[in-house]
GROMACS .gro file of C-alpha atoms in nm:
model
  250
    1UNK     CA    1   7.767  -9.498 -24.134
    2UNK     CA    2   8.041  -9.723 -23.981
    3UNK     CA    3   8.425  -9.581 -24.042
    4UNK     CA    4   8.676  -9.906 -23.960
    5UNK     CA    5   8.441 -10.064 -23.729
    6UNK     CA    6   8.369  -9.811 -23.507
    7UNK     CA    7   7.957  -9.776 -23.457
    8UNK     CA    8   7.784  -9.402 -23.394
    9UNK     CA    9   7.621  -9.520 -23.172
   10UNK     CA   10   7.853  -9.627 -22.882
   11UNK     CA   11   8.057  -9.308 -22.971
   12UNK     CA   12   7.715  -9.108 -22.954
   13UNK     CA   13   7.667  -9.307 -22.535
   14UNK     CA   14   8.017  -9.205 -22.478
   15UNK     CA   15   7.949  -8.839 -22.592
   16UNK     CA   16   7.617  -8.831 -22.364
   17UNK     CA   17   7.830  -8.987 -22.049
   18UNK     CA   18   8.105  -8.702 -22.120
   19UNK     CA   19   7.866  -8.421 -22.151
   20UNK     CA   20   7.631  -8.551 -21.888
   21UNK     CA   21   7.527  -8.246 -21.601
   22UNK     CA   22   7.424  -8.264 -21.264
   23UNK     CA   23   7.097  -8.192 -21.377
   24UNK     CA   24   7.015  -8.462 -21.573
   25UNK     CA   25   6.682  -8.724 -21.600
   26UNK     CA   26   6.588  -8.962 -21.769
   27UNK     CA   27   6.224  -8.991 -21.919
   28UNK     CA   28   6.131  -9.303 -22.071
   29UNK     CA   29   6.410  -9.354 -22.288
   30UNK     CA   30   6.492  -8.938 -22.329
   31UNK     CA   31   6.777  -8.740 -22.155
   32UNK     CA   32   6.643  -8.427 -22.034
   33UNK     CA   33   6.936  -8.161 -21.918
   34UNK     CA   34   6.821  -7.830 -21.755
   35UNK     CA   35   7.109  -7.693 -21.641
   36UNK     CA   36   7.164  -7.303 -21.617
   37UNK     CA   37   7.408  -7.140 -21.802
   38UNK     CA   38   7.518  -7.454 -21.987
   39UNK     CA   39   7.673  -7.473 -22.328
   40UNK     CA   40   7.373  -7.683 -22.543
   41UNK     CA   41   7.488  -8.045 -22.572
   42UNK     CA   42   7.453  -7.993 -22.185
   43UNK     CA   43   7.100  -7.787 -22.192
   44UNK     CA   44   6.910  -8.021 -22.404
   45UNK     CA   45   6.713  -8.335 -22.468
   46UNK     CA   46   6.894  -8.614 -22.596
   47UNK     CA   47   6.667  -8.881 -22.765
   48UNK     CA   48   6.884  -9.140 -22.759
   49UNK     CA   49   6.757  -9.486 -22.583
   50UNK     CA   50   6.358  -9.655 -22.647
   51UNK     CA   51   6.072  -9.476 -22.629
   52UNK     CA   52   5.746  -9.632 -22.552
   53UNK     CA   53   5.511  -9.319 -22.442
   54UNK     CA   54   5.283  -9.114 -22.715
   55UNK     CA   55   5.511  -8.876 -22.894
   56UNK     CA   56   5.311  -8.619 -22.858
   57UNK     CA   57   5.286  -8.676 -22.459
   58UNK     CA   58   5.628  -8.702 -22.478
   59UNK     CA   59   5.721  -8.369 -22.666
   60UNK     CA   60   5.446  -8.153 -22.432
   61UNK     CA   61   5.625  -8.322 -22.111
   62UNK     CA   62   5.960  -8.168 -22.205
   63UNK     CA   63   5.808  -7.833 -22.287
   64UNK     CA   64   5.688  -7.834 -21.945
   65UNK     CA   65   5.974  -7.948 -21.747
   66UNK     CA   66   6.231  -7.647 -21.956
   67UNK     CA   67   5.948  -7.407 -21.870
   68UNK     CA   68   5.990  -7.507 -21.495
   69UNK     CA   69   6.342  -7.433 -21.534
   70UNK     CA   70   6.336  -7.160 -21.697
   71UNK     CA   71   6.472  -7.255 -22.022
   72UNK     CA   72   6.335  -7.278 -22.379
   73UNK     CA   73   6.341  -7.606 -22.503
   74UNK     CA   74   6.606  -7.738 -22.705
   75UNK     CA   75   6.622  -8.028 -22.860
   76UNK     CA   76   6.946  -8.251 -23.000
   77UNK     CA   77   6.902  -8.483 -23.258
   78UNK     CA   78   7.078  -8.720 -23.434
   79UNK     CA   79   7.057  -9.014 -23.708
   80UNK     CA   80   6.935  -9.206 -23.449
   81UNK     CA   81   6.697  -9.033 -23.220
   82UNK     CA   82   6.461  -9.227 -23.079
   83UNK     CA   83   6.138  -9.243 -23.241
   84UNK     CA   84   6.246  -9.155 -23.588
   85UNK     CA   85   5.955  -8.968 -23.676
   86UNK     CA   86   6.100  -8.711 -23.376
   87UNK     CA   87   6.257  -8.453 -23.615
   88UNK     CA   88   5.958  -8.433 -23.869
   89UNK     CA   89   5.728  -8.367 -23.509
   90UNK     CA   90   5.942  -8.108 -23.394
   91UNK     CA   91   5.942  -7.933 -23.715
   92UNK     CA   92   5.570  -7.926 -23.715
   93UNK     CA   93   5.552  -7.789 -23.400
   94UNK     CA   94   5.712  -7.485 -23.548
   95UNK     CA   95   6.071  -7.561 -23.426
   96UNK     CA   96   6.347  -7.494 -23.651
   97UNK     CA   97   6.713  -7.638 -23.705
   98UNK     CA   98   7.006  -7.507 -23.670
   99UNK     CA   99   7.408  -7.545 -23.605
  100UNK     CA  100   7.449  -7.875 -23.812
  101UNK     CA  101   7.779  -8.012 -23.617
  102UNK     CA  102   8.015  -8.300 -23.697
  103UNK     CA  103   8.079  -8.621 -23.484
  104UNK     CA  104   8.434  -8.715 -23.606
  105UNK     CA  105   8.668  -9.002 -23.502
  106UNK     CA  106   9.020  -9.059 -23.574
  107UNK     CA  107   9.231  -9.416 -23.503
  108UNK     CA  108   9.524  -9.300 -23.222
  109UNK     CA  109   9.829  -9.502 -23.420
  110UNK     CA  110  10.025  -9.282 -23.580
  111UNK     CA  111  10.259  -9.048 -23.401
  112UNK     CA  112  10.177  -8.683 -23.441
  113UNK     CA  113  10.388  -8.396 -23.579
  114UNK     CA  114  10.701  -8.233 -23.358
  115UNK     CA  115  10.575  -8.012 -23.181
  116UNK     CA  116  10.602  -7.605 -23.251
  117UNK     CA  117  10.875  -7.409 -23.155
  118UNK     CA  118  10.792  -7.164 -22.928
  119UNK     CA  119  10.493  -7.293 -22.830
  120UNK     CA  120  10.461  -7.443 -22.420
  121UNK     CA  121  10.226  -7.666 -22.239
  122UNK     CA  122  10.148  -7.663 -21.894
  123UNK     CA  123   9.880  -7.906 -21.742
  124UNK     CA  124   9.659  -7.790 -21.447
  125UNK     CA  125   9.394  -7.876 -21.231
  126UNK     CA  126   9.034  -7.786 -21.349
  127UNK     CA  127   8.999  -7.517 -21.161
  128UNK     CA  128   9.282  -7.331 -21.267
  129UNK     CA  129   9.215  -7.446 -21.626
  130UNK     CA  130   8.850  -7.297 -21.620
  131UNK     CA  131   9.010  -6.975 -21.463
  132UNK     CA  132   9.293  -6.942 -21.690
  133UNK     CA  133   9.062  -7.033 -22.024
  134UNK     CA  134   8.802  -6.824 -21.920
  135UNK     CA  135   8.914  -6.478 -22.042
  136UNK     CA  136   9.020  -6.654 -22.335
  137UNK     CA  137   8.694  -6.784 -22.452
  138UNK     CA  138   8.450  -6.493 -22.338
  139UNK     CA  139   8.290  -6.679 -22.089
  140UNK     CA  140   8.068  -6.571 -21.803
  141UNK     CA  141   8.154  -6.649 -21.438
  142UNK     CA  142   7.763  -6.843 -21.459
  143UNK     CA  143   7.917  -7.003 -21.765
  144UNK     CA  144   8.280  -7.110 -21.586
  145UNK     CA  145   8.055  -7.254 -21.302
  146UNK     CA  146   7.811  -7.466 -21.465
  147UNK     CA  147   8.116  -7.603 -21.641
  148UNK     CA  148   8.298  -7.701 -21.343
  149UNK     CA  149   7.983  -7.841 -21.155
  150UNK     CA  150   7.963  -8.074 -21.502
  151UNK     CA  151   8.296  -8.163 -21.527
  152UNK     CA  152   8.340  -8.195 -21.136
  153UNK     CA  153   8.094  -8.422 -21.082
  154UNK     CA  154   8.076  -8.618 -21.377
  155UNK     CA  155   8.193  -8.974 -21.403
  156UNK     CA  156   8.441  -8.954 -21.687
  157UNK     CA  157   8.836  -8.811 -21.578
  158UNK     CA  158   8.966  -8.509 -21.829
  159UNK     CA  159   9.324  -8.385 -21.867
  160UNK     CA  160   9.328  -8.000 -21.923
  161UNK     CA  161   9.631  -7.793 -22.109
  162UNK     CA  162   9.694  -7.477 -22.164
  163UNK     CA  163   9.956  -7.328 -22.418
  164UNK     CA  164  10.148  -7.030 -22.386
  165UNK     CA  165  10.359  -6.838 -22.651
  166UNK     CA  166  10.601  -6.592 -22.489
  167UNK     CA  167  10.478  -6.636 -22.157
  168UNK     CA  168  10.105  -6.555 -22.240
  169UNK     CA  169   9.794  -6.796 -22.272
  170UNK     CA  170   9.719  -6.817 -22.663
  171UNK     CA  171   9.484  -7.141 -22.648
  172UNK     CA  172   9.361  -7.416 -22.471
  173UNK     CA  173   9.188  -7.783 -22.470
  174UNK     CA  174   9.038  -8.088 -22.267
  175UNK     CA  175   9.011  -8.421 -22.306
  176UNK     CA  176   8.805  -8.641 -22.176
  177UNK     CA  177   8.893  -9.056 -22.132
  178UNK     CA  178   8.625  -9.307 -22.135
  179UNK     CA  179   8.709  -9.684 -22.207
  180UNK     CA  180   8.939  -9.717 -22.537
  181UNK     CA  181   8.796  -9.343 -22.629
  182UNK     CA  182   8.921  -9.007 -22.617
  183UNK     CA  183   8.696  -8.692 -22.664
  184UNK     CA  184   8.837  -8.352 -22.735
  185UNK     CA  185   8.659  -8.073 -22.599
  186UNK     CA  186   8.696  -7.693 -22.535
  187UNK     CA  187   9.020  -7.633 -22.799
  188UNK     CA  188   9.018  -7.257 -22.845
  189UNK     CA  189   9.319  -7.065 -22.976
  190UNK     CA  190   9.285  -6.649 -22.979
  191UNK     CA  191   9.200  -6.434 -23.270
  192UNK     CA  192   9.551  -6.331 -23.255
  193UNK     CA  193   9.698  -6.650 -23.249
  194UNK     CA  194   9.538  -6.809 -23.500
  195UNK     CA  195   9.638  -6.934 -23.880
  196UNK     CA  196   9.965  -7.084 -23.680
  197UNK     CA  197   9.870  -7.440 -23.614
  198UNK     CA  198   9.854  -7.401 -23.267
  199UNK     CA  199   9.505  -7.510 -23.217
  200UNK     CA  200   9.578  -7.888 -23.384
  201UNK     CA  201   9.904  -7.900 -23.139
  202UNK     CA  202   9.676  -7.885 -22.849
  203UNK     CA  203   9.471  -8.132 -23.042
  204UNK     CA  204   9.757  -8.377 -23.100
  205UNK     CA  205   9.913  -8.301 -22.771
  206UNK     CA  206   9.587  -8.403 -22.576
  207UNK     CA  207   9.525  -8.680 -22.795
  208UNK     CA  208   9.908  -8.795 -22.731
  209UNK     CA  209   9.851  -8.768 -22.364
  210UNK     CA  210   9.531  -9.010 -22.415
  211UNK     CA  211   9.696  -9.252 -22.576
  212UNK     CA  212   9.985  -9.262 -22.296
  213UNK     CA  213   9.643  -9.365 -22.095
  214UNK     CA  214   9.543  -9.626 -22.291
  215UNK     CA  215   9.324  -9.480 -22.549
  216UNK     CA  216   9.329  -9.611 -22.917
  217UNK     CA  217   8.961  -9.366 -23.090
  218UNK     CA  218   8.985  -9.003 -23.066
  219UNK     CA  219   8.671  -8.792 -23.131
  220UNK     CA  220   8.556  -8.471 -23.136
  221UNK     CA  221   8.255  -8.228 -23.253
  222UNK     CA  222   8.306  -7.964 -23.491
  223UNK     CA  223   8.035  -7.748 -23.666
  224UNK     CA  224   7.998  -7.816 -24.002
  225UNK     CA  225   8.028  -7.530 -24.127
  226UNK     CA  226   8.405  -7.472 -23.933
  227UNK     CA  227   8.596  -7.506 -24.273
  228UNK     CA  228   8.928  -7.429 -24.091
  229UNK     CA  229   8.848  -7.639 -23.792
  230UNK     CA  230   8.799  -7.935 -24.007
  231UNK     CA  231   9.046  -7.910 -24.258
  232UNK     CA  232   9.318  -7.935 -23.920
  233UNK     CA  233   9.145  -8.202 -23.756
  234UNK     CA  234   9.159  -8.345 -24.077
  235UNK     CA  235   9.531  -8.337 -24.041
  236UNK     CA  236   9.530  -8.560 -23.739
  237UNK     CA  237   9.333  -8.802 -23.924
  238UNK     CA  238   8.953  -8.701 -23.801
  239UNK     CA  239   8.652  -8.818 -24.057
  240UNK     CA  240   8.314  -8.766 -24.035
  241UNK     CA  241   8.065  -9.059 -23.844
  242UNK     CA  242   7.791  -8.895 -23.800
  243UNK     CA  243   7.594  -8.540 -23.757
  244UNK     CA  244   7.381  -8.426 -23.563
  245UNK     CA  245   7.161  -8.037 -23.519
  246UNK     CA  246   6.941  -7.870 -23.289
  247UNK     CA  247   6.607  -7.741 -23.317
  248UNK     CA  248   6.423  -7.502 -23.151
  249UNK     CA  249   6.154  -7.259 -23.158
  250UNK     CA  250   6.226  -6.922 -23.284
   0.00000   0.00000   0.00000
């Protein structure tokens, strides 16, 4: 699939760079990510460049090096995985698929939307970010650190928001700036905060901020079954480039 010129993928690299932990190898042509505590694009294997070992040698290898970390095996695959015959393996070895997700892209030329009255912005180092976000979206102290020794060390520079109604934190976003591209991660809104817009104003306002760096592609990943998460990206212009799914063993 190829949406105005833009090819899955060199958005798919720039994805693996953003997400890309401390505790990452590669393995002839295979990703393998074993951090703790991680969320899964982080805690996976990504089959994304050649592969010249036995499949089968290849698949038992991973198995192992998950069990040594204590981790089940989880595997990310996409329309390009490298060998194609991966997915059909791993469903024969009794692994199963699940959370379908969304690659979508979006060309940064049109201006966004005003913003929303009563709705402010305040930008903020990632540590206070992860602090301030954390409460918001449920997440373990484990969690908050195995996202800050990703993003901390990683090789791509983020811009982190947080927006406030009435003086209290009702959502929050990331993005992440790599070449021409712009990746949107972590955009949360509460449960009571929703159905208001506010989670595509920290969309546009992150993606406005990119583009005020240079960028001209924003992109994002969005389970496919999010209805309402794609119908407002779809406001800022988002369409689908590719999918991709997990699998593993029950």
């Amino acid at each position: 699939m190829n949406i105005d010129g833009l090819e899955p993928s060199q958005v798919e690299e720039i994805m693996l760079l953003c997400t890309a932990p401390v505790e990452q190898v590669a393995y002839d042509g295979w990703l393998m990510r074993t951090p703790q505590h991680d969320v899964k694009r982080a805690s996976s294997v990504n089959a994304f460049y050649g592969s010249t070992k036995p499949l089968d040698e290849k698949i038992v290898r991973c198995e192992a090096i998950f069990s040594d970390a204590g981790l089940p095996p989880i595997w990310r695959l996409t329309p390009f995985s490298k060998p194609s015959t991966l997915d059909a393996a791993l469903a024969d070895r009794g692994y199963v698929r699940f959370e379908p997700s969304l690659v979508q892209v979006a060309r940064l030329t049109k201006p966004f939307a005003a913003p929303l009255e009563g709705i402010e912005f305040r930008s903020m180092i990632l540590e206070r970010w992860l602090e301030e976000a954390r409460e918001m979206r449920g997440r373990t102290p484990e969690q908050i650190e195995a996202e800050f020794r990703r993003l901390h060390h990683g090789e791509v520079p983020g811009y982190c928001t947080i927006a406030y109604a009435g003086g209290e934190a009702v959502g929050c976003g990331l993005v992440m700036k790599e070449q021409e591209f712009a990746g949107l991660f972590d955009v949360f809104v509460v449960e009571s905060a929703r159905g208001r817009g506010i989670g595509t104003e920290i969309s546009a306002q992150l993606l406005a901020t990119a583009r005020r760096m240079g960028a001209t592609v924003g992109w994002l990943s969005v389970l496919a079954d999010n209805a309402p998460a794609v119908a407002a990206y779809r406001k800022l212009g988002f369409e689908t480039l590719y999918e991709y799914w997990y699998r593993v063993r029950p």
